[in-house]
Amino acid sequence: MVTSRTAYYEALRELALSKRTEFDVKTAGFGLREARQIYRAEAITIDRRPLPSCLKAIYMCDEVDVSVAIRIGLPMEPTLFALVHELKHHWADQELVRAGYVTCGDYNQNELVEKGAEVFAAEFIYPVAEFSDDIKSLGDGKWDVDKIIRFKREVCRAKVSYTFVRKRLERLGLVSRDQFDGVKFQKREEEIYGTPLYKQRWFRDRRRARTS
Ligand SMILES: [Zn+2]
């Protein structure tokens, strides 16, 4: 089972890389607009709507229509990740979906198919090879909270979350699974780099004045 699981993930990574080539995806230039272009090319409708908290997105298809429902209110990086996760179902699982499979956070039932979609999305958005190259610029020292923040702020080319970076480092054996439990990366980032513009009071006031 371990071997076939590894082979399944490997095949999905290869699929991700070949789809990147097909759609001319460049890591630094891949965001929501580019993801939407792929959806348009594949004739998939995006339907933003409220969804239960266990669900970020759902892939649906019948003989005529293909659509993805995506939860309203997700931040940009998780939205992008979810959109690419659903592309894996589109390219690799259509038969399953037509046979009644429903994508959800129910990992017990659909664990392999779902984890495969996570593997696909991660490789599509930020290939392991590029990531491994990029982290070299920060040296061999051990990875702590501040180094992760520095990486995300100064080195990382992809639009990914702290969770993404943490999981990738974990996969590469550079950090341990529970090493950053309870760490608030965003808060620490603000301590180091200052409050982002859009959260600053004068900026909010100005925007409010403009729109009122
Ligand atoms: Zn899924």
mmCIF file of C-alpha atoms and ligand atoms in Angstrom:
data_model
loop_
_atom_site.group_PDB
_atom_site.id
_atom_site.type_symbol
_atom_site.label_atom_id
_atom_site.label_comp_id
_atom_site.label_asym_id
_atom_site.label_seq_id
_atom_site.Cartn_x
_atom_site.Cartn_y
_atom_site.Cartn_z
ATOM 1 C CA MET A 1 0.000 0.000 0.000
ATOM 2 C CA VAL A 2 2.809 2.372 0.886
ATOM 3 C CA THR A 3 4.339 1.869 -2.546
ATOM 4 C CA SER A 4 1.107 2.383 -4.444
ATOM 5 C CA ARG A 5 0.324 5.451 -2.345
ATOM 6 C CA THR A 6 3.755 6.896 -3.089
ATOM 7 C CA ALA A 7 3.303 6.107 -6.783
ATOM 8 C CA TYR A 8 -0.132 7.781 -6.768
ATOM 9 C CA TYR A 9 1.265 10.966 -5.228
ATOM 10 C CA GLU A 10 4.217 10.922 -7.592
ATOM 11 C CA ALA A 11 1.912 10.625 -10.601
ATOM 12 C CA LEU A 12 -0.098 13.599 -9.331
ATOM 13 C CA ARG A 13 3.042 15.665 -8.916
ATOM 14 C CA GLU A 14 3.926 14.892 -12.509
ATOM 15 C CA LEU A 15 0.410 15.806 -13.605
ATOM 16 C CA ALA A 16 0.762 19.119 -11.747
ATOM 17 C CA LEU A 17 4.032 19.921 -13.489
ATOM 18 C CA SER A 18 2.689 19.041 -16.924
ATOM 19 C CA LYS A 19 -0.430 21.180 -16.341
ATOM 20 C CA ARG A 20 1.819 24.048 -15.255
ATOM 21 C CA THR A 21 3.619 23.772 -18.569
ATOM 22 C CA GLU A 22 0.371 23.477 -20.506
ATOM 23 C CA PHE A 23 -1.007 26.652 -18.913
ATOM 24 C CA ASP A 24 2.341 28.440 -18.825
ATOM 25 C CA VAL A 25 2.199 28.892 -15.056
ATOM 26 C CA LYS A 26 5.034 30.871 -13.472
ATOM 27 C CA THR A 27 5.212 30.535 -9.694
ATOM 28 C CA ALA A 28 5.632 34.235 -8.931
ATOM 29 C CA GLY A 29 2.873 35.240 -11.318
ATOM 30 C CA PHE A 30 0.256 32.709 -10.302
ATOM 31 C CA GLY A 31 -2.660 34.148 -8.354
ATOM 32 C CA LEU A 32 -6.440 34.186 -8.338
ATOM 33 C CA ARG A 33 -6.680 35.896 -11.720
ATOM 34 C CA GLU A 34 -4.512 33.221 -13.358
ATOM 35 C CA ALA A 35 -6.436 30.430 -11.623
ATOM 36 C CA ARG A 36 -9.680 31.922 -12.935
ATOM 37 C CA GLN A 37 -8.223 31.923 -16.454
ATOM 38 C CA ILE A 38 -7.631 28.177 -16.191
ATOM 39 C CA TYR A 39 -11.185 27.716 -14.946
ATOM 40 C CA ARG A 40 -12.441 29.673 -17.927
ATOM 41 C CA ALA A 41 -10.342 27.614 -20.340
ATOM 42 C CA GLU A 42 -11.712 24.417 -18.771
ATOM 43 C CA ALA A 43 -15.267 25.809 -18.782
ATOM 44 C CA ILE A 44 -15.656 25.417 -15.017
ATOM 45 C CA THR A 45 -18.023 27.844 -13.339
ATOM 46 C CA ILE A 46 -16.921 29.320 -10.003
ATOM 47 C CA ASP A 47 -19.717 29.720 -7.531
ATOM 48 C CA ARG A 48 -18.828 31.731 -4.413
ATOM 49 C CA ARG A 49 -21.211 30.951 -1.593
ATOM 50 C CA PRO A 50 -21.464 30.230 2.117
ATOM 51 C CA LEU A 51 -20.356 26.669 2.943
ATOM 52 C CA PRO A 52 -20.105 24.760 6.237
ATOM 53 C CA SER A 53 -16.772 25.180 7.998
ATOM 54 C CA CYS A 54 -15.605 21.637 7.117
ATOM 55 C CA LEU A 55 -15.720 22.597 3.448
ATOM 56 C CA LYS A 56 -13.571 25.063 1.576
ATOM 57 C CA ALA A 57 -14.839 24.056 -1.847
ATOM 58 C CA ILE A 58 -16.809 21.404 -3.704
ATOM 59 C CA TYR A 59 -16.309 20.092 -7.219
ATOM 60 C CA MET A 60 -19.464 19.172 -9.088
ATOM 61 C CA CYS A 61 -20.121 17.876 -12.567
ATOM 62 C CA ASP A 62 -22.845 16.275 -14.627
ATOM 63 C CA GLU A 63 -23.152 15.591 -18.359
ATOM 64 C CA VAL A 64 -23.410 19.271 -19.180
ATOM 65 C CA ASP A 65 -21.956 21.492 -16.479
ATOM 66 C CA VAL A 66 -18.859 21.573 -14.338
ATOM 67 C CA SER A 67 -18.718 23.905 -11.389
ATOM 68 C CA VAL A 68 -16.806 24.553 -8.204
ATOM 69 C CA ALA A 69 -18.465 26.078 -5.183
ATOM 70 C CA ILE A 70 -16.026 27.991 -3.037
ATOM 71 C CA ARG A 71 -16.580 29.311 0.467
ATOM 72 C CA ILE A 72 -17.053 33.059 0.759
ATOM 73 C CA GLY A 73 -14.723 34.833 3.128
ATOM 74 C CA LEU A 74 -11.616 32.661 2.781
ATOM 75 C CA PRO A 75 -8.356 34.626 2.600
ATOM 76 C CA MET A 76 -6.545 34.782 -0.739
ATOM 77 C CA GLU A 77 -3.975 31.999 -0.230
ATOM 78 C CA PRO A 78 -6.421 29.320 0.973
ATOM 79 C CA THR A 79 -8.824 30.327 -1.819
ATOM 80 C CA LEU A 80 -6.091 29.845 -4.402
ATOM 81 C CA PHE A 81 -5.090 26.526 -2.860
ATOM 82 C CA ALA A 82 -8.698 25.323 -2.806
ATOM 83 C CA LEU A 83 -9.235 26.312 -6.450
ATOM 84 C CA VAL A 84 -6.188 24.290 -7.515
ATOM 85 C CA HIS A 85 -7.170 21.396 -5.215
ATOM 86 C CA GLU A 86 -10.480 21.236 -7.095
ATOM 87 C CA LEU A 87 -8.650 21.225 -10.435
ATOM 88 C CA LYS A 88 -7.138 17.898 -9.390
ATOM 89 C CA HIS A 89 -10.657 16.472 -9.005
ATOM 90 C CA HIS A 90 -11.446 17.930 -12.426
ATOM 91 C CA TRP A 91 -8.450 16.377 -14.147
ATOM 92 C CA ALA A 92 -8.094 13.145 -12.194
ATOM 93 C CA ASP A 93 -11.373 12.206 -10.486
ATOM 94 C CA GLN A 94 -14.220 13.002 -12.860
ATOM 95 C CA GLU A 95 -15.284 9.362 -13.068
ATOM 96 C CA LEU A 96 -15.467 9.160 -9.284
ATOM 97 C CA VAL A 97 -17.433 12.378 -9.056
ATOM 98 C CA ARG A 98 -19.908 11.248 -11.683
ATOM 99 C CA ALA A 99 -20.317 8.000 -9.754
ATOM 100 C CA GLY A 100 -21.490 9.977 -6.753
ATOM 101 C CA TYR A 101 -18.319 10.860 -4.925
ATOM 102 C CA VAL A 102 -18.624 14.139 -3.070
ATOM 103 C CA THR A 103 -15.536 16.035 -2.012
ATOM 104 C CA CYS A 104 -15.497 17.123 1.559
ATOM 105 C CA GLY A 105 -13.195 17.326 4.536
ATOM 106 C CA ASP A 106 -14.212 13.743 5.303
ATOM 107 C CA TYR A 107 -10.724 12.300 5.314
ATOM 108 C CA ASN A 108 -11.759 8.883 6.584
ATOM 109 C CA GLN A 109 -13.824 8.092 3.574
ATOM 110 C CA ASN A 110 -11.873 9.771 0.843
ATOM 111 C CA GLU A 111 -8.493 10.070 2.426
ATOM 112 C CA LEU A 112 -6.320 9.073 -0.519
ATOM 113 C CA VAL A 113 -8.268 11.045 -3.121
ATOM 114 C CA GLU A 114 -8.280 14.139 -0.893
ATOM 115 C CA LYS A 115 -4.643 13.932 0.137
ATOM 116 C CA GLY A 116 -3.805 13.422 -3.516
ATOM 117 C CA ALA A 117 -5.552 16.700 -4.290
ATOM 118 C CA GLU A 118 -3.489 18.430 -1.590
ATOM 119 C CA VAL A 119 -0.294 16.988 -3.049
ATOM 120 C CA PHE A 120 -1.340 18.118 -6.526
ATOM 121 C CA ALA A 121 -2.214 21.653 -5.417
ATOM 122 C CA ALA A 122 1.006 22.088 -3.451
ATOM 123 C CA GLU A 123 3.155 21.005 -6.393
ATOM 124 C CA PHE A 124 1.156 23.089 -8.862
ATOM 125 C CA ILE A 125 1.384 26.305 -6.848
ATOM 126 C CA TYR A 126 4.971 25.914 -5.666
ATOM 127 C CA PRO A 127 6.930 22.933 -7.045
ATOM 128 C CA VAL A 128 9.126 21.215 -4.471
ATOM 129 C CA ALA A 129 12.185 21.705 -6.691
ATOM 130 C CA GLU A 130 11.706 25.507 -6.757
ATOM 131 C CA PHE A 131 10.987 25.627 -3.047
ATOM 132 C CA SER A 132 14.123 23.613 -2.253
ATOM 133 C CA ASP A 133 16.182 26.001 -4.369
ATOM 134 C CA ASP A 134 14.639 29.065 -2.744
ATOM 135 C CA ILE A 135 15.249 27.989 0.853
ATOM 136 C CA LYS A 136 18.989 27.652 0.169
ATOM 137 C CA SER A 137 19.374 31.420 0.232
ATOM 138 C CA LEU A 138 18.603 31.431 3.959
ATOM 139 C CA GLY A 139 21.442 29.043 4.801
ATOM 140 C CA ASP A 140 21.596 25.724 6.617
ATOM 141 C CA GLY A 141 20.682 26.997 10.087
ATOM 142 C CA LYS A 142 17.720 25.476 11.861
ATOM 143 C CA TRP A 143 14.203 26.609 11.046
ATOM 144 C CA ASP A 144 12.518 28.608 13.786
ATOM 145 C CA VAL A 145 9.496 30.917 13.690
ATOM 146 C CA ASP A 146 11.435 34.003 12.607
ATOM 147 C CA LYS A 147 13.233 32.168 9.833
ATOM 148 C CA ILE A 148 9.923 30.948 8.423
ATOM 149 C CA ILE A 149 8.599 34.508 8.529
ATOM 150 C CA ARG A 150 11.732 35.838 6.827
ATOM 151 C CA PHE A 151 11.384 33.197 4.153
ATOM 152 C CA LYS A 152 7.764 34.071 3.486
ATOM 153 C CA ARG A 153 8.402 37.821 3.439
ATOM 154 C CA GLU A 154 11.691 37.997 1.573
ATOM 155 C CA VAL A 155 12.271 34.816 -0.411
ATOM 156 C CA CYS A 156 9.046 32.935 -1.140
ATOM 157 C CA ARG A 157 7.799 33.540 -4.679
ATOM 158 C CA ALA A 158 4.473 31.747 -4.460
ATOM 159 C CA LYS A 159 1.198 32.977 -3.007
ATOM 160 C CA VAL A 160 1.028 30.515 -0.137
ATOM 161 C CA SER A 161 0.072 30.570 3.539
ATOM 162 C CA TYR A 162 2.259 29.977 6.581
ATOM 163 C CA THR A 163 0.586 26.588 6.903
ATOM 164 C CA PHE A 164 1.792 25.728 3.414
ATOM 165 C CA VAL A 165 5.403 26.705 4.196
ATOM 166 C CA ARG A 166 5.322 24.828 7.497
ATOM 167 C CA LYS A 167 3.931 21.653 5.916
ATOM 168 C CA ARG A 168 6.449 21.782 3.083
ATOM 169 C CA LEU A 169 9.354 22.149 5.530
ATOM 170 C CA GLU A 170 7.905 19.256 7.496
ATOM 171 C CA ARG A 171 7.762 17.091 4.383
ATOM 172 C CA LEU A 172 11.380 17.883 3.647
ATOM 173 C CA GLY A 173 12.271 16.807 7.188
ATOM 174 C CA LEU A 174 13.443 20.294 8.203
ATOM 175 C CA VAL A 175 10.920 20.845 10.995
ATOM 176 C CA SER A 176 8.893 18.458 13.117
ATOM 177 C CA ARG A 177 5.143 18.026 13.013
ATOM 178 C CA ASP A 178 4.189 19.769 16.245
ATOM 179 C CA GLN A 179 7.089 22.204 16.389
ATOM 180 C CA PHE A 180 4.948 25.289 15.745
ATOM 181 C CA ASP A 181 1.703 24.302 17.442
ATOM 182 C CA GLY A 182 -0.079 27.391 18.670
ATOM 183 C CA VAL A 183 2.328 29.829 16.986
ATOM 184 C CA LYS A 184 0.645 32.924 15.575
ATOM 185 C CA PHE A 185 2.811 33.613 12.547
ATOM 186 C CA GLN A 186 0.806 36.611 11.353
ATOM 187 C CA LYS A 187 1.068 38.311 14.725
ATOM 188 C CA ARG A 188 4.794 37.693 14.951
ATOM 189 C CA GLU A 189 5.225 38.961 11.401
ATOM 190 C CA GLU A 190 3.597 42.235 12.415
ATOM 191 C CA GLU A 191 5.952 42.497 15.384
ATOM 192 C CA ILE A 192 8.954 42.174 13.087
ATOM 193 C CA TYR A 193 7.799 44.022 9.982
ATOM 194 C CA GLY A 194 5.168 46.354 11.388
ATOM 195 C CA THR A 195 1.431 46.446 10.867
ATOM 196 C CA PRO A 196 0.497 46.040 7.221
ATOM 197 C CA LEU A 197 -0.777 49.157 5.498
ATOM 198 C CA TYR A 198 -4.337 47.954 5.088
ATOM 199 C CA LYS A 199 -4.646 47.381 8.843
ATOM 200 C CA GLN A 200 -3.270 50.775 9.840
ATOM 201 C CA ARG A 201 -5.693 53.229 11.249
ATOM 202 C CA TRP A 202 -4.924 56.229 9.048
ATOM 203 C CA PHE A 203 -5.266 54.019 5.967
ATOM 204 C CA ARG A 204 -8.613 52.629 7.073
ATOM 205 C CA ASP A 205 -9.865 56.095 7.959
ATOM 206 C CA ARG A 206 -8.782 57.460 4.613
ATOM 207 C CA ARG A 207 -10.481 54.629 2.790
ATOM 208 C CA ARG A 208 -13.617 55.130 4.814
ATOM 209 C CA ALA A 209 -13.577 58.859 4.055
ATOM 210 C CA ARG A 210 -13.223 58.131 0.364
ATOM 211 C CA THR A 211 -16.010 55.621 0.141
ATOM 212 C CA SER A 212 -18.513 57.537 2.251
HETATM 213 ZN ZN ZN B 1 -11.202 17.551 -2.499
#
